[in-house]
Amino acid sequence: MSSRVVADNALPVTNTTPYFGMTELDDYTRRSAAIGGSPTLGQLLKHVGDVRKEVVGDGSETPVHQALEIGDDGVGIEPRSLPFVLSFNNLTYSVKVRRKLTFSAILPRRRSRLGAAADSEAPAVGDNMFSRTKTLLNDISGEARDGEIMAVLGASGSGKSTLIDALANRIAKGRLKGTVALNGEALDSRLLKVISAYVMQDDLLFPMLTVEETLMFAAEFRLPRTLSKSKKKARVQALIDQLGIRNAAKTVIGDEGHRGVSGGERRRVSIGIDIIHDPIILFLDEPTSGLDSTSAFMVVKVLQRIAQSGSIVIMSIHQPSYRILGLLDRMIFLSRGQTVYSGSPAQLPSFFAEFGHPIPDAENRTEFALDLIRDLEGSPGGTKSLVEFNKSWQSMKHPAPAAHSNNTVNDQNGMSLKEAISASISRGKLVSGASATNTNSSNPSSMVPTFANPIWMEMATLSKRSFLNSRRMPELFGIRLGAVMVTGFILATMFWKLDNSPKGVQERLGFFAFAMSTTFYTTADALPVFLQERYIFMRETAYNAYRRSSYLVSHALVSLPSLLFLSLAFSSITFWAVGLDGGISGFLFYFLIIFASFWAGNSFVTFLSGVVPHVMLGYTIVVAILAYFLLFSGFFINRDRIPSYWIWFHYMSLVKYPYEAVLQNEFEDPVKCFVRGVQIFDNTPLGSVPEALKLKLLDSMSNTLGMKITSSTCLTTGADILQQNGVTDLSKWNCLWVTVAWGFLFRFLFYLSLLVGSKNKRR
């Protein structure tokens, strides 16, 4: 593997103008070449960072960095642009949307005198009274090349994000029509995930991690195990300088309750975690949204340098400024899913002049174009005239079809997709364990590994990140521990030192039922954990940062220490205070069954978090189902008394097995007696009669039964109590293993929900 991480010393900046022009960039490149070779990506981006400091007035010095090579030969690599062409032809995407039912929609349509329908819009195939087909992309074609930035523009709802998703393979299979090819070869999903990255519009980051930690974890996921820790740190430090966030490197990201970095810094961190491995194709959904003009310009300037290092950069942008417009190479204007312009920014004036709407000299080109498109959308004919004019203008300016053009490019360079990827890897792209020497297979996918690291490293990194994020929010675990300890204290004082009388037996049954159900209810706090991380998980797994199975295992491992501590606290508070039987061995089993209950309950709630979309809906379902589990556990009604049509729910109850386990742990001693002599009349109407009368009743019973029953005769043992409560199916250890097995089953179901419900694709 040959790859590069660069953090070079910046060359002196002689130009103090607020932003770069293309002439300045060329001068900088020539000066770098004169000194000793072509500038690296790190040098160019470092130069951008220094100019940014002049623009924003940041007087702090940029730290000096050392050039870092990550190659086997140690020879400097020239970052030459490579021949990559991403072409897309006739992309069409439609969805079904519900109709608003009105009285007029239900009645048959009236026809005018000419026999035409009153509604001038012809219904599409598949439309009916309840739904209609909405076309989000309508026959979109174009191409993007390495070394260039292609921007997709248009008003809100024009289809910008949809086109980016279509090119990034984020639309469900079979729903998108058309072709997407790289260097004339169809892109399979696996290869695209490895060689590309997607930056979402929303900044999805862990709030309690610092900027440097966030980027370092991204490096741990995306950079291969063969790279040393120091080289990964150097890559992160280079990115921090490239993105202009050195002053915020030690600041936490923050959220609504914790003050952190600014919005522009959050956006640049979001970009950084996706370009840590230097992808060949970079998709961005409105990366400048919500940023001030200077921050937006610097973000696009960084993207320009990424493109010039040999990447294809495709982004959607709402309304670029004049300075940003000078950084763009190709533009596609969309209007309601149709292309109204496709070409370079320099061709915009001639395009609209020929269309009959020349752009005034003092007018921003993109603002004029977007205003004109918006005006046409509101006119009776819509943008149909502009769409047709663009087609004729394209055929006049570019008579060769796109497919032929792509083949021509490949023929000129003499490189297939596999050769281009191999050459790109050898020059430092795809720092993800890719090998430029694997030429045994004709499939380009074989050159790049699906995942950069083995599963055990992914689990270790995920666990470390979760522990670090949780450690900085100790109030969450503190609230859980407080709830468990308060509940245990209340139970201990309510059921203090229960005796072995019939009333004591009934109170023990009540204590066990409430204690076991409490362990499940207190695990409901696990519900929002994955719901908050869902979109981070979807973003990271969509482009193979780690395996879903790694997340599953690490998520379970991280939860175990807290569950272990909660179980120990609850069992220690209640076991001795209530006066439960069994001594040390009984306490150890009681602790184990509490721990197993916490595990099963946590797994059950985690599974629900992978299924339900909202926290409140999840809490409602959790409370309801746990109530049903308690109802069918065997405490309120014995198993023998449960109707046959509900008996299946009894065996599915999570509370049943730990409840029966603690009953057996308490009443398994064959010598211990719980009802002696006259205690048989307790809990009956005869319980209030005088003691002498109770003794006479015992004598009468003795004569009738033919056996002597005195006030000390044992009438009910623990085995009898277990028999009365229907606890005869499984031993206490089997109940423990079944409870543990329930936890593993729900973890497996959670994994299935991750596979099915977290694919992050449009349907």
PDB file of N, CA, C and O in Angstrom, residues 18 51-52 55-56 268 291-300 321 323-324:
ATOM      1  N   PRO A  18      -8.486  39.639  -0.232  1.00  0.00           N
ATOM      2  CA  PRO A  18      -9.381  38.843   0.596  1.00  0.00           C
ATOM      3  C   PRO A  18      -9.580  37.436   0.098  1.00  0.00           C
ATOM      4  O   PRO A  18      -9.892  36.561   0.850  1.00  0.00           O
ATOM      5  N   VAL A  51      -4.267  32.251   4.287  1.00  0.00           N
ATOM      6  CA  VAL A  51      -4.994  33.389   3.727  1.00  0.00           C
ATOM      7  C   VAL A  51      -6.284  33.624   4.491  1.00  0.00           C
ATOM      8  O   VAL A  51      -6.713  34.755   4.716  1.00  0.00           O
ATOM      9  N   ARG A  52      -6.907  32.520   4.942  1.00  0.00           N
ATOM     10  CA  ARG A  52      -8.136  32.686   5.721  1.00  0.00           C
ATOM     11  C   ARG A  52      -7.874  33.500   6.980  1.00  0.00           C
ATOM     12  O   ARG A  52      -8.673  34.326   7.399  1.00  0.00           O
ATOM     13  N   VAL A  55      -7.953  36.990   6.120  1.00  0.00           N
ATOM     14  CA  VAL A  55      -9.301  37.469   5.813  1.00  0.00           C
ATOM     15  C   VAL A  55     -10.077  37.758   7.082  1.00  0.00           C
ATOM     16  O   VAL A  55     -10.715  38.794   7.234  1.00  0.00           O
ATOM     17  N   VAL A  56     -10.056  36.814   8.041  1.00  0.00           N
ATOM     18  CA  VAL A  56     -10.860  36.962   9.252  1.00  0.00           C
ATOM     19  C   VAL A  56     -10.137  37.722  10.341  1.00  0.00           C
ATOM     20  O   VAL A  56     -10.686  37.961  11.410  1.00  0.00           O
ATOM     21  N   ARG A 268     -17.356  22.165   9.046  1.00  0.00           N
ATOM     22  CA  ARG A 268     -16.053  21.743   8.564  1.00  0.00           C
ATOM     23  C   ARG A 268     -15.602  20.450   9.236  1.00  0.00           C
ATOM     24  O   ARG A 268     -14.922  19.630   8.616  1.00  0.00           O
ATOM     25  N   LEU A 291     -23.801  29.027   6.801  1.00  0.00           N
ATOM     26  CA  LEU A 291     -22.496  29.611   7.068  1.00  0.00           C
ATOM     27  C   LEU A 291     -22.444  31.054   6.588  1.00  0.00           C
ATOM     28  O   LEU A 291     -23.147  31.439   5.645  1.00  0.00           O
ATOM     29  N   ASP A 292     -21.581  31.840   7.215  1.00  0.00           N
ATOM     30  CA  ASP A 292     -21.350  33.198   6.720  1.00  0.00           C
ATOM     31  C   ASP A 292     -20.534  33.120   5.439  1.00  0.00           C
ATOM     32  O   ASP A 292     -19.985  32.076   5.075  1.00  0.00           O
ATOM     33  N   SER A 293     -20.439  34.242   4.731  1.00  0.00           N
ATOM     34  CA  SER A 293     -19.839  34.239   3.397  1.00  0.00           C
ATOM     35  C   SER A 293     -18.378  33.812   3.424  1.00  0.00           C
ATOM     36  O   SER A 293     -17.920  33.056   2.556  1.00  0.00           O
ATOM     37  N   THR A 294     -17.616  34.263   4.436  1.00  0.00           N
ATOM     38  CA  THR A 294     -16.203  33.900   4.504  1.00  0.00           C
ATOM     39  C   THR A 294     -16.026  32.415   4.787  1.00  0.00           C
ATOM     40  O   THR A 294     -15.226  31.736   4.141  1.00  0.00           O
ATOM     41  N   SER A 295     -16.795  31.883   5.755  1.00  0.00           N
ATOM     42  CA  SER A 295     -16.707  30.457   6.070  1.00  0.00           C
ATOM     43  C   SER A 295     -17.141  29.610   4.886  1.00  0.00           C
ATOM     44  O   SER A 295     -16.523  28.582   4.585  1.00  0.00           O
ATOM     45  N   ALA A 296     -18.202  30.032   4.204  1.00  0.00           N
ATOM     46  CA  ALA A 296     -18.669  29.285   3.036  1.00  0.00           C
ATOM     47  C   ALA A 296     -17.611  29.280   1.939  1.00  0.00           C
ATOM     48  O   ALA A 296     -17.365  28.255   1.293  1.00  0.00           O
ATOM     49  N   PHE A 297     -16.981  30.423   1.724  1.00  0.00           N
ATOM     50  CA  PHE A 297     -15.932  30.492   0.704  1.00  0.00           C
ATOM     51  C   PHE A 297     -14.766  29.580   1.047  1.00  0.00           C
ATOM     52  O   PHE A 297     -14.228  28.880   0.189  1.00  0.00           O
ATOM     53  N   MET A 298     -14.363  29.560   2.316  1.00  0.00           N
ATOM     54  CA  MET A 298     -13.241  28.730   2.710  1.00  0.00           C
ATOM     55  C   MET A 298     -13.578  27.245   2.599  1.00  0.00           C
ATOM     56  O   MET A 298     -12.717  26.428   2.257  1.00  0.00           O
ATOM     57  N   VAL A 299     -14.824  26.871   2.885  1.00  0.00           N
ATOM     58  CA  VAL A 299     -15.240  25.481   2.726  1.00  0.00           C
ATOM     59  C   VAL A 299     -15.129  25.063   1.265  1.00  0.00           C
ATOM     60  O   VAL A 299     -14.579  23.998   0.933  1.00  0.00           O
ATOM     61  N   VAL A 300     -15.628  25.895   0.352  1.00  0.00           N
ATOM     62  CA  VAL A 300     -15.568  25.555  -1.077  1.00  0.00           C
ATOM     63  C   VAL A 300     -14.120  25.597  -1.564  1.00  0.00           C
ATOM     64  O   VAL A 300     -13.727  24.820  -2.438  1.00  0.00           O
ATOM     65  N   SER A 321     -22.201  32.689  -3.635  1.00  0.00           N
ATOM     66  CA  SER A 321     -21.773  34.078  -3.773  1.00  0.00           C
ATOM     67  C   SER A 321     -20.891  34.227  -5.009  1.00  0.00           C
ATOM     68  O   SER A 321     -20.523  33.248  -5.664  1.00  0.00           O
ATOM     69  N   ARG A 323     -17.755  35.087  -5.138  1.00  0.00           N
ATOM     70  CA  ARG A 323     -16.453  34.462  -4.946  1.00  0.00           C
ATOM     71  C   ARG A 323     -16.532  32.955  -5.103  1.00  0.00           C
ATOM     72  O   ARG A 323     -15.655  32.337  -5.699  1.00  0.00           O
ATOM     73  N   ILE A 324     -17.584  32.343  -4.539  1.00  0.00           N
ATOM     74  CA  ILE A 324     -17.745  30.891  -4.673  1.00  0.00           C
ATOM     75  C   ILE A 324     -17.965  30.513  -6.124  1.00  0.00           C
ATOM     76  O   ILE A 324     -17.472  29.482  -6.601  1.00  0.00           O
TER      77      ILE A 324
END
